[in-house]
Tab-separated table of C-alpha atoms in Angstrom:
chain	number	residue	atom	x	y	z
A	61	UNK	CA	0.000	0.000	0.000
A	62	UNK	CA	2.414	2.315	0.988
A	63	UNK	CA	5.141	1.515	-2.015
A	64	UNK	CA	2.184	2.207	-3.981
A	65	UNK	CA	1.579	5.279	-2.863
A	66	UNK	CA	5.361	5.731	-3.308
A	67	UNK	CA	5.167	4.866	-6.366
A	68	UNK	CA	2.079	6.658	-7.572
A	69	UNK	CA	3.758	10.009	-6.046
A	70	UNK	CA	7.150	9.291	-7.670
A	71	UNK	CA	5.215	9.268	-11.066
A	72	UNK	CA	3.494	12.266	-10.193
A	73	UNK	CA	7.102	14.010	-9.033
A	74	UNK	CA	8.184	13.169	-12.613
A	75	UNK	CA	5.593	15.156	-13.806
A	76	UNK	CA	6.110	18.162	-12.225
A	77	UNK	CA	9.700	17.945	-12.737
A	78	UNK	CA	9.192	17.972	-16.776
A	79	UNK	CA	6.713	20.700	-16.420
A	80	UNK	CA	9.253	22.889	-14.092
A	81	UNK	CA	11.712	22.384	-17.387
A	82	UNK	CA	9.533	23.750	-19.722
A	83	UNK	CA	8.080	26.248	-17.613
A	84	UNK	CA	12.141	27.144	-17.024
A	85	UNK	CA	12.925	27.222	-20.506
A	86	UNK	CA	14.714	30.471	-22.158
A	87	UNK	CA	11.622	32.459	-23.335
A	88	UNK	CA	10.709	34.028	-19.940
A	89	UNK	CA	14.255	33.596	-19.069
A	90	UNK	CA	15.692	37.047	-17.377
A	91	UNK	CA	12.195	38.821	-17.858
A	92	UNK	CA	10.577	39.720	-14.901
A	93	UNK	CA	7.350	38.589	-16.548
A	94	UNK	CA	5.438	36.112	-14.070
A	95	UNK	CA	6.083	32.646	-15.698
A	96	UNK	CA	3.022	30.406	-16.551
A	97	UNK	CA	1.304	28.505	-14.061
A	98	UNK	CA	1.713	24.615	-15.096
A	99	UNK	CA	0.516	23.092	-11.643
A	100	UNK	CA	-3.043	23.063	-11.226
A	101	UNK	CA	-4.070	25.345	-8.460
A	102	UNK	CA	-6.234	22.613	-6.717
A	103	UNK	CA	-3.780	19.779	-6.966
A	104	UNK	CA	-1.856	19.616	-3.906
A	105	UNK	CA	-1.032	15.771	-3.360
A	106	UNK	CA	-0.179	14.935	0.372
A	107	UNK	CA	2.404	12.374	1.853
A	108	UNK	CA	1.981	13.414	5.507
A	109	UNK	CA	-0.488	10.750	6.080
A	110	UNK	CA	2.408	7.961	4.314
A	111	UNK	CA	4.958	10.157	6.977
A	112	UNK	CA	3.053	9.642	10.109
A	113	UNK	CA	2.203	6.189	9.511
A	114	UNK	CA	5.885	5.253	9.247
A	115	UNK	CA	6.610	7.628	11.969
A	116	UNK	CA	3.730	5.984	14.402
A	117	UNK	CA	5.108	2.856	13.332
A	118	UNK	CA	8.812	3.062	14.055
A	119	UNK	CA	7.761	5.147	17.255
A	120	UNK	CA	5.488	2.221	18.334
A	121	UNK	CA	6.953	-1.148	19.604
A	122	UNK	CA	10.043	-2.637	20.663
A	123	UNK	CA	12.520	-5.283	19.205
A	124	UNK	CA	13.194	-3.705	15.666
A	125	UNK	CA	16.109	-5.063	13.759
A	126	UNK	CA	18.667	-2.852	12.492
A	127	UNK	CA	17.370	-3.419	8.949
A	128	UNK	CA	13.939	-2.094	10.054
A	129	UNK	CA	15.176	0.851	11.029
A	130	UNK	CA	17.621	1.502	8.396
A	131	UNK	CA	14.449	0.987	5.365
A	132	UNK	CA	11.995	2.771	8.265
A	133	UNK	CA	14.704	5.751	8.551
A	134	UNK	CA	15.215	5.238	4.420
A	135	UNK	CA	11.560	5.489	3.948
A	136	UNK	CA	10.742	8.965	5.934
A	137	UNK	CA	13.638	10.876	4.301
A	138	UNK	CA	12.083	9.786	0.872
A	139	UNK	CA	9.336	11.054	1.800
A	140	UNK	CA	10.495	14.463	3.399
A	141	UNK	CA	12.647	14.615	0.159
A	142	UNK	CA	9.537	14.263	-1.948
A	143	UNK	CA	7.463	16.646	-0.036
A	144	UNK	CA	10.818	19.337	-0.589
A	145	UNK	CA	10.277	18.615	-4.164
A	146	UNK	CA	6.684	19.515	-3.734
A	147	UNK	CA	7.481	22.271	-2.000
A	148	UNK	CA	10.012	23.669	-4.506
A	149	UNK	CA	8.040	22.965	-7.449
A	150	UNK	CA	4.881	25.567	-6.315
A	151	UNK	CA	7.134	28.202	-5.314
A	152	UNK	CA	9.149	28.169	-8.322
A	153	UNK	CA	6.145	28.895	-10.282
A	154	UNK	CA	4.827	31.825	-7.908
A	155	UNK	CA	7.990	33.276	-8.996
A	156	UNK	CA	9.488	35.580	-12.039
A	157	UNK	CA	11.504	34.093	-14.164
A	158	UNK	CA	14.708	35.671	-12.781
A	159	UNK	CA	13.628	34.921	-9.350
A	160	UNK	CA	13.100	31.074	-10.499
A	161	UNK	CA	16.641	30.893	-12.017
A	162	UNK	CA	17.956	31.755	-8.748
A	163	UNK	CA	16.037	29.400	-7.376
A	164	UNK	CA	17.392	26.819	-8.894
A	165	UNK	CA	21.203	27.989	-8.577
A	166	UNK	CA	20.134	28.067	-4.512
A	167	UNK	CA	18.772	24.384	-4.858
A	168	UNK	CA	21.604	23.219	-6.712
A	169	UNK	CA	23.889	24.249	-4.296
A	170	UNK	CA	22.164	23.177	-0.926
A	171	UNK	CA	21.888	19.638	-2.946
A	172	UNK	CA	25.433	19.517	-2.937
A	173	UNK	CA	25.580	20.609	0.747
A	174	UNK	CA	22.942	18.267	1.960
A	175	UNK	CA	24.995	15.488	0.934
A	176	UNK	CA	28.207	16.388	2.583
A	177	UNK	CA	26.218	17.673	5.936
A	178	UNK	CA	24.800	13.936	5.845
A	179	UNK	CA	28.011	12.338	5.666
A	180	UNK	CA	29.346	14.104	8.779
A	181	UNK	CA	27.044	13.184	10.426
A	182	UNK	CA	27.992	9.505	10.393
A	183	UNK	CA	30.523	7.816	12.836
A	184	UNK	CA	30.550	4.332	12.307
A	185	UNK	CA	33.127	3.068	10.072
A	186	UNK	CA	31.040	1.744	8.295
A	187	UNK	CA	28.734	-1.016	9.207
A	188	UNK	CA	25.197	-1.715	9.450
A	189	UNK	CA	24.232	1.692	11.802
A	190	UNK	CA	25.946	3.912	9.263
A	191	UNK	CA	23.075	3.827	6.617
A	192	UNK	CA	20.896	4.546	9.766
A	193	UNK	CA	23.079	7.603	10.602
A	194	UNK	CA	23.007	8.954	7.417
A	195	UNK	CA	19.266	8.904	6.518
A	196	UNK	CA	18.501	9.984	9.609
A	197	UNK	CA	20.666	13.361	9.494
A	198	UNK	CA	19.409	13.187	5.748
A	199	UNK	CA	15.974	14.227	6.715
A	200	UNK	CA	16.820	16.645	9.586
A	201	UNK	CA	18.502	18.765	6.819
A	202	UNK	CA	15.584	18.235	4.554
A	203	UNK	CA	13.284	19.214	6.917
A	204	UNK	CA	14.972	22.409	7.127
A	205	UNK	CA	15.091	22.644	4.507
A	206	UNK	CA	11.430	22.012	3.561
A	207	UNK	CA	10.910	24.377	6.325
A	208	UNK	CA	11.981	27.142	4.784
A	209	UNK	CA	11.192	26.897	1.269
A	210	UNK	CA	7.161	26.664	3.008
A	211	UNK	CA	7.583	29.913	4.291
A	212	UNK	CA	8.899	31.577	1.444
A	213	UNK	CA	5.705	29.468	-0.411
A	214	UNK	CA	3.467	30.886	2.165
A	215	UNK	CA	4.694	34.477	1.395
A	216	UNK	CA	4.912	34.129	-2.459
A	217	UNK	CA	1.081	32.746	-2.242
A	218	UNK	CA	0.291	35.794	0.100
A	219	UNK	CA	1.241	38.379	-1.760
A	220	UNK	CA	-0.749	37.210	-4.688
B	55	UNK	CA	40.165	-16.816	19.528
B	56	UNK	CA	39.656	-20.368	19.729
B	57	UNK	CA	36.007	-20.592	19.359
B	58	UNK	CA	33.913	-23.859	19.180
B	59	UNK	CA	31.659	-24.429	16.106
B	60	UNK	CA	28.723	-23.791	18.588
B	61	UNK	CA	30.287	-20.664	20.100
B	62	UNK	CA	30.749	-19.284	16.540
B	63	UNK	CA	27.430	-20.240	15.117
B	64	UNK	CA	25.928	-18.210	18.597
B	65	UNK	CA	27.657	-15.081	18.008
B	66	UNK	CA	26.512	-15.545	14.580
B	67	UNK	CA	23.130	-16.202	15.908
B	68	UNK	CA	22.723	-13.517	17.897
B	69	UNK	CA	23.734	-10.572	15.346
B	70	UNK	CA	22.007	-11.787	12.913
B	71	UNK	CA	18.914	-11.363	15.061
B	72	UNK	CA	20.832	-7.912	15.686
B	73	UNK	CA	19.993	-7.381	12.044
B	74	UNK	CA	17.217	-9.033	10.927
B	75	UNK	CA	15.267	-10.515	13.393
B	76	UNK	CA	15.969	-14.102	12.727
B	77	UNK	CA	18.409	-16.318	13.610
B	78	UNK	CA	18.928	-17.343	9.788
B	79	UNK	CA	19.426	-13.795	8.320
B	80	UNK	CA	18.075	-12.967	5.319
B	81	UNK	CA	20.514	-13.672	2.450
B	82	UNK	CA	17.761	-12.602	-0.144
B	83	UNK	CA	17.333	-9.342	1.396
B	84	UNK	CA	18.176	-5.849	-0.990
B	85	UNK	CA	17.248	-2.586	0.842
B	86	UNK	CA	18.089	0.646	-1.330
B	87	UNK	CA	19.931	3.697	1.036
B	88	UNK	CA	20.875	6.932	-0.978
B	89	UNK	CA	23.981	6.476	0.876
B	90	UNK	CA	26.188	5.939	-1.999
B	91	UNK	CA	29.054	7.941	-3.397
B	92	UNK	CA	27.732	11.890	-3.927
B	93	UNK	CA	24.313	10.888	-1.763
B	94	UNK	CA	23.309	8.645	-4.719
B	95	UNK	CA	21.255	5.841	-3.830
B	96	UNK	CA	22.864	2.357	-3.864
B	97	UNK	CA	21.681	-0.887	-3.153
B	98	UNK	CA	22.498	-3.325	-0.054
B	99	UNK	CA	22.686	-6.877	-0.409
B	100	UNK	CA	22.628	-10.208	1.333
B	101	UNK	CA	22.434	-12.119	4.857
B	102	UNK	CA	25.033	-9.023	6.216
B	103	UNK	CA	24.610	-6.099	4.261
B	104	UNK	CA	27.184	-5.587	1.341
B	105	UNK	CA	27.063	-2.403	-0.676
B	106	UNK	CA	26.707	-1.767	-4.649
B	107	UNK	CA	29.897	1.026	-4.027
B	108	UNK	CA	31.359	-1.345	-1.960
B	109	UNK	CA	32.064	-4.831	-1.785
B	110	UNK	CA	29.272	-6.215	-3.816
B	111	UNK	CA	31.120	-7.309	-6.807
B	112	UNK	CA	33.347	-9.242	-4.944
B	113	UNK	CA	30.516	-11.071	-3.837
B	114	UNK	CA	28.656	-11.650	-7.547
B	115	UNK	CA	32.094	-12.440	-8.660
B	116	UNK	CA	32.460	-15.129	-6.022
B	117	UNK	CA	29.130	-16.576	-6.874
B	118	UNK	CA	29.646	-16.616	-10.378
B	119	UNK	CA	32.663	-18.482	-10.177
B	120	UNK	CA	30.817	-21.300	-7.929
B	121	UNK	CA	28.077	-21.946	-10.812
B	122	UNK	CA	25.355	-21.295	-9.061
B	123	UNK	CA	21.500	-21.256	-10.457
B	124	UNK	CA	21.877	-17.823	-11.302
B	125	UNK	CA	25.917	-17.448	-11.580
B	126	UNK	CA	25.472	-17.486	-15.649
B	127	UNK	CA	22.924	-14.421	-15.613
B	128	UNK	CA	24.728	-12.509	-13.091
B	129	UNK	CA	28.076	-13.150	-14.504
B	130	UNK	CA	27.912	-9.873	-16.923
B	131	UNK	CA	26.970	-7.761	-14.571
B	132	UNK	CA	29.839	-8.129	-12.430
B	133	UNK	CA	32.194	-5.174	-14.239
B	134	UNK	CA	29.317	-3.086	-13.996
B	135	UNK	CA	28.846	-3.098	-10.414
B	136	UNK	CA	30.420	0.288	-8.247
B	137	UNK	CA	30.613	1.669	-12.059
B	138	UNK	CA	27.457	1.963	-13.746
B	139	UNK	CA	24.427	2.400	-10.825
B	140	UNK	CA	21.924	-0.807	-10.823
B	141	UNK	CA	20.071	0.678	-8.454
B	142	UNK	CA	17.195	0.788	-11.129
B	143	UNK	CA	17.780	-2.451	-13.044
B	144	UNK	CA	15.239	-4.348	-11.890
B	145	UNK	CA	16.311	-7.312	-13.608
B	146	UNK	CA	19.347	-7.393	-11.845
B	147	UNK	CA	17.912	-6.730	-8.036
B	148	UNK	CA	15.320	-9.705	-8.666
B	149	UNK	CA	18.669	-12.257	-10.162
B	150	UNK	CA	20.470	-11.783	-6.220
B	151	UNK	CA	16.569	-11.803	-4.832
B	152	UNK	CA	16.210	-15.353	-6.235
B	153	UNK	CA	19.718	-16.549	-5.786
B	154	UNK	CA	19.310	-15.081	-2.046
B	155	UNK	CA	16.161	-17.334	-1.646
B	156	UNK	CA	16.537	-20.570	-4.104
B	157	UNK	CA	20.085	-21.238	-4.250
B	158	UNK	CA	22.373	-22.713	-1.382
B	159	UNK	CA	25.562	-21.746	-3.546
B	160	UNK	CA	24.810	-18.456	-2.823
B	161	UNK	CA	23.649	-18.723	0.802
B	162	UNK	CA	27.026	-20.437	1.189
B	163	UNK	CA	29.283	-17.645	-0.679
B	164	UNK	CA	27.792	-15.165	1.853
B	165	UNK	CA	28.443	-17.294	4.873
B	166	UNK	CA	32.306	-17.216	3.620
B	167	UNK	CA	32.147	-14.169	2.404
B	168	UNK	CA	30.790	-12.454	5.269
B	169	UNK	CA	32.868	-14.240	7.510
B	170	UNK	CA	35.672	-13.130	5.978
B	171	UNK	CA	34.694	-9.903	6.031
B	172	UNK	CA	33.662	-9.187	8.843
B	173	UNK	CA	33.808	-12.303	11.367
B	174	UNK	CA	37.435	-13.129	10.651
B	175	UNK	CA	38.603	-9.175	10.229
B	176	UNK	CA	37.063	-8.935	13.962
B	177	UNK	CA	38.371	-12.013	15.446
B	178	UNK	CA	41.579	-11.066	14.242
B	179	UNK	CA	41.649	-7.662	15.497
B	180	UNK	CA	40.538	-10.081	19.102
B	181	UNK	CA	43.601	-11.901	18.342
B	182	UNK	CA	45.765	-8.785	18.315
B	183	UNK	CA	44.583	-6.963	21.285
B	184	UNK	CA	44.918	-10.505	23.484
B	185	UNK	CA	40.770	-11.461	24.065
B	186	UNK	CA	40.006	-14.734	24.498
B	187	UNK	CA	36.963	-15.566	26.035
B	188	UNK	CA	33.521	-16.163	23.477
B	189	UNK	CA	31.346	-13.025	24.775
B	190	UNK	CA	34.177	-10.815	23.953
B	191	UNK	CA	34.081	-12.525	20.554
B	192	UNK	CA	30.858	-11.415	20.052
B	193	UNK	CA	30.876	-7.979	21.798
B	194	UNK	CA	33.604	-7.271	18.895
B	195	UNK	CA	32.213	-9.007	16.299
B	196	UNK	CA	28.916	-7.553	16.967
B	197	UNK	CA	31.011	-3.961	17.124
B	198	UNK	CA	32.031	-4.543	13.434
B	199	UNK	CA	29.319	-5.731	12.262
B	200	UNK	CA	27.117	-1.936	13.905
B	201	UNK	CA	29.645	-0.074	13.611
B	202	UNK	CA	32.184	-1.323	11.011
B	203	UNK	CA	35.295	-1.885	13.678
B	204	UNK	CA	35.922	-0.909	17.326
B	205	UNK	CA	35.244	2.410	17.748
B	206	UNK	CA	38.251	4.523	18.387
B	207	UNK	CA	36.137	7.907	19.784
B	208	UNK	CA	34.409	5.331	22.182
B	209	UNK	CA	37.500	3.645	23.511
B	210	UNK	CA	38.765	6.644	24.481
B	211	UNK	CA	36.032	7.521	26.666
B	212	UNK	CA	37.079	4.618	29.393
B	213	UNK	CA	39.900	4.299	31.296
B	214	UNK	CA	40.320	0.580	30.642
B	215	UNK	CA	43.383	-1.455	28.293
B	216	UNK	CA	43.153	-4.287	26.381
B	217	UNK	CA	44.955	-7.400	27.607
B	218	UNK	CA	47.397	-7.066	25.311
B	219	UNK	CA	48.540	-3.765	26.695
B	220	UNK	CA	48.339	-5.345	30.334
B	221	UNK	CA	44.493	-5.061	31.242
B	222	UNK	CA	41.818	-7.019	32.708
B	223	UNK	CA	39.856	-8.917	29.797
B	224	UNK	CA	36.159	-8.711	31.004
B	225	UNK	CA	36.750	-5.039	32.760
B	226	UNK	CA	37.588	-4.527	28.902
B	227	UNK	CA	34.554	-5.586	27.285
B	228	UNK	CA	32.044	-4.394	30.418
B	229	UNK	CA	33.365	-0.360	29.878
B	230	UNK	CA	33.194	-0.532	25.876
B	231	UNK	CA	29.811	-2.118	26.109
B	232	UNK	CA	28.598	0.071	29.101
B	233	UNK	CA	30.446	3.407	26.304
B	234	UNK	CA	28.629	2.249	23.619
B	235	UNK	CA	25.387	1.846	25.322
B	236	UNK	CA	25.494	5.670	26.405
B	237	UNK	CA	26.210	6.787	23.114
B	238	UNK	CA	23.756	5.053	21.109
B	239	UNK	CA	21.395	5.855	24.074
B	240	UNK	CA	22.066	10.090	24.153
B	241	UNK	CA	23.512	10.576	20.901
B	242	UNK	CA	22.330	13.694	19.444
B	243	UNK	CA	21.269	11.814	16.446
B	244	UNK	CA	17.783	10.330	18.041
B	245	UNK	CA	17.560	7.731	15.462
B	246	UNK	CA	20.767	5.499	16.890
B	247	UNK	CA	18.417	5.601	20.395
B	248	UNK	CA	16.369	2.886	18.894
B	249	UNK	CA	19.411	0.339	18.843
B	250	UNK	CA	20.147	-0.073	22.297
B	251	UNK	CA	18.558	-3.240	22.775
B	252	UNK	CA	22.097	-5.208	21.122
B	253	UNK	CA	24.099	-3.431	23.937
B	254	UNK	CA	21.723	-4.372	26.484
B	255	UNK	CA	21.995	-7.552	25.679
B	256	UNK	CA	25.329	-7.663	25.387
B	257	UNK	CA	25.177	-6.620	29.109
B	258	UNK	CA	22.929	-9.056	29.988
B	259	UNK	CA	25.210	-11.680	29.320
B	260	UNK	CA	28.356	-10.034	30.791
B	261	UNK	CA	26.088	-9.251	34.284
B	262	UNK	CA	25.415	-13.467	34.230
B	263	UNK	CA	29.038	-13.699	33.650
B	264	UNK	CA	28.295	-16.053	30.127
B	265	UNK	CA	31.659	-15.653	29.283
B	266	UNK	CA	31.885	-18.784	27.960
B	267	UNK	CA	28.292	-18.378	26.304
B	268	UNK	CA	27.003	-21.682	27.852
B	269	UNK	CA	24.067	-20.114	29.302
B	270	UNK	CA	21.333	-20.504	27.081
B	271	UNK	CA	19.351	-19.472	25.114
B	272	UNK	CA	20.649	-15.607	25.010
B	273	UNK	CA	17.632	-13.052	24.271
B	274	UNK	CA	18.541	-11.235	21.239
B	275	UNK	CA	16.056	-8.441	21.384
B	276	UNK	CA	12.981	-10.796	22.164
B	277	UNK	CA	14.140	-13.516	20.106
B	278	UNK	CA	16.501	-16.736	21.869
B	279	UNK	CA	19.456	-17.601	20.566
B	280	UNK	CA	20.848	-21.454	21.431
B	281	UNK	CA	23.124	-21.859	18.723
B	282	UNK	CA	21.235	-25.095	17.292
């Protein structure tokens, strides 16, 4: 049920991610011309209900193996990561052109930083609690993260 | 470490329950963690965990050599592994799925492969710090397995030496155990709380003095270990 969802969501993600492309493409490029909307305004898919369910579930219980935890710990920073991409997706199109390009510059760059702030963040040497330790910082940066770029939404969405 | 087949088989035992939950393992198990090299996402393998970006083609390449069921159609994939990703070749993930289930040859290349690995990697590092007795076999093998070796940052947080360097065997084992147990317990990162229950084990059996591991079974985190 839940890869399903997953699954559906990571189809959907695909979707917006070829729409951001040619929404981003040179025309409105350096204008500060509003770009087109290409995400319905009433579509506004949901994973939180997928995120507490995982969360309820790893939270509930005792005597999890260490490959629980690591898929469990796997699982919620997919889905954190997916709602960021959610996230980013409707605020780049509230924005101008110009203001989308530095968007993406932003994202590009705190991609590259997520990954090195995750690996820091990891102590083992290796070994079966490293994947743990890295998913698990993973997601507090993406949450952040996602944090963040909501506000910003909130205020872009505002102003309109 | 002179262990007995028994006393192997129940440190085996018990981290595999560690792991999995079963005393078996699960040597058809692939989990995918976007661990890999530049956070890309990579995929885990087998009874103990072996990585695309790291030792997993030493593993295919073992199997293939043994002619196993599935050793011809997993043959040509061995160059690509830790070059091209194969995270998202599903053909390939469902080829180690079945071998992992239907095929002994490859339940037996993990057992040697792991044990070389990891088993024999840890008992040697035993070997060279001067433990002997079975619990500290699998307080260190356990160790590796978690945490990929003895961890250095934890051993300095006890005033206790190896044997080798003069000290006490079990005072040894009872301070890294008792370390480890407050770091997983209060480390910042709240995830690692969740995996106490191996280190209160392994106190457990150091507090009933099962040095020996005779005492049985051992409760792996609500599952008992007897070594059968």
């Amino acid at each position: 049920m839940r890869k399903g969802l997953l699954q559906l969501f990571s189809q959907l993600l695909t979707c917006f991610a070829l729409s951001f492309v040619s929404a981003c493409s040179p025309p409105g490029r350096g204008s500060a011309e509003p770009a087109s909307q290409f995400v319905p305004g009433e579509w506004k898919p949901s994973l939180e209900q997928v995120q507490t369910s995982i969360q309820d579930e790893l939270d509930t219980g005792t005597e999890k193996s260490q490959r629980y935890l690591n898929r469990a710990s796997q699982n919620l920073s997919d889905v954190r990561d997916a709602q960021l991409f959610i996230t980013y997706v409707l605020l780049a199109q509230g924005l101008d052109a110009k203001e989308q390009k530095a968007l993406f510059d932003e994202q590009k760059t705190w991609l590259a930083n997520r990954h090195e702030l995750a690996r820091s963040a990891v102590v083992s040497k290796g070994g079966s609690l490293a994947p743990l330790e890295y998913a698990s910082a993973f997601r507090q940066v993406t949450e952040k993260r996602l944090a963040e770029l909501e506000q910003r939404l909130t205020q872009v969405t505002n102003k309109k | 470490m002179n262990l007995t087949a028994q006393q192997k088989r129940i440190c085996e035992q018990v981290v595999n329950v560690f792991e999995t939950g079963s005393t078996d393992g699960d040597y058809s198990n692939i989990s995918i963690y976007n661990d890999g090299p530049n956070d890309i996402r990579q995929i885990t393998y087998g009874r103990s965990q072996t990585t695309e970006y790291g030792n997993l083609d030493e593993l295919v390449d073992l199997y293939a050599s043994r002619n196993g069921l599935f050793s011809d159609k997993l043959r040509p994939f061995i160059t690509r592994i830790g070059i091209k990703s194969l995270v998202d070749d599903k053909n390939f993930k469902q080829l180690l799925r079945d071998a992992g289930k239907n095929d002994p040859i490859m339940r037996q290349v993990q057992d040697e492969f792991f044990d070389k690995v990891y088993f024999q990697r840890a008992m040697r590092w035993a070997d060279d710090n001067g433990f002997m007795r079975p619990l500290s076999a699998l307080v260190i093998y356990d160790s590796w397995i978690h945490s990929g070796s003895i961890l250095d940052f934890l051993r300095r947080r006890f005033p206790a030496v190896p044997p080798a360097q003069g000290g006490t065997e079990e005072d040894w084992i009872k301070q890294y155990v008792e370390t480890r147990q407050k770091w997983l317990a209060s480390a910042s990162n709240k995830a690692l709380h969740a995996t106490v229950y191996r280190t209160r084990c392994l106190l457990n059996e150091i507090g009933r003095g099962n040095w020996d591991l005779s005492q049985l079974p051992i409760k792996a985190n609500g599952v008992n270990v007897s070594g059968q």
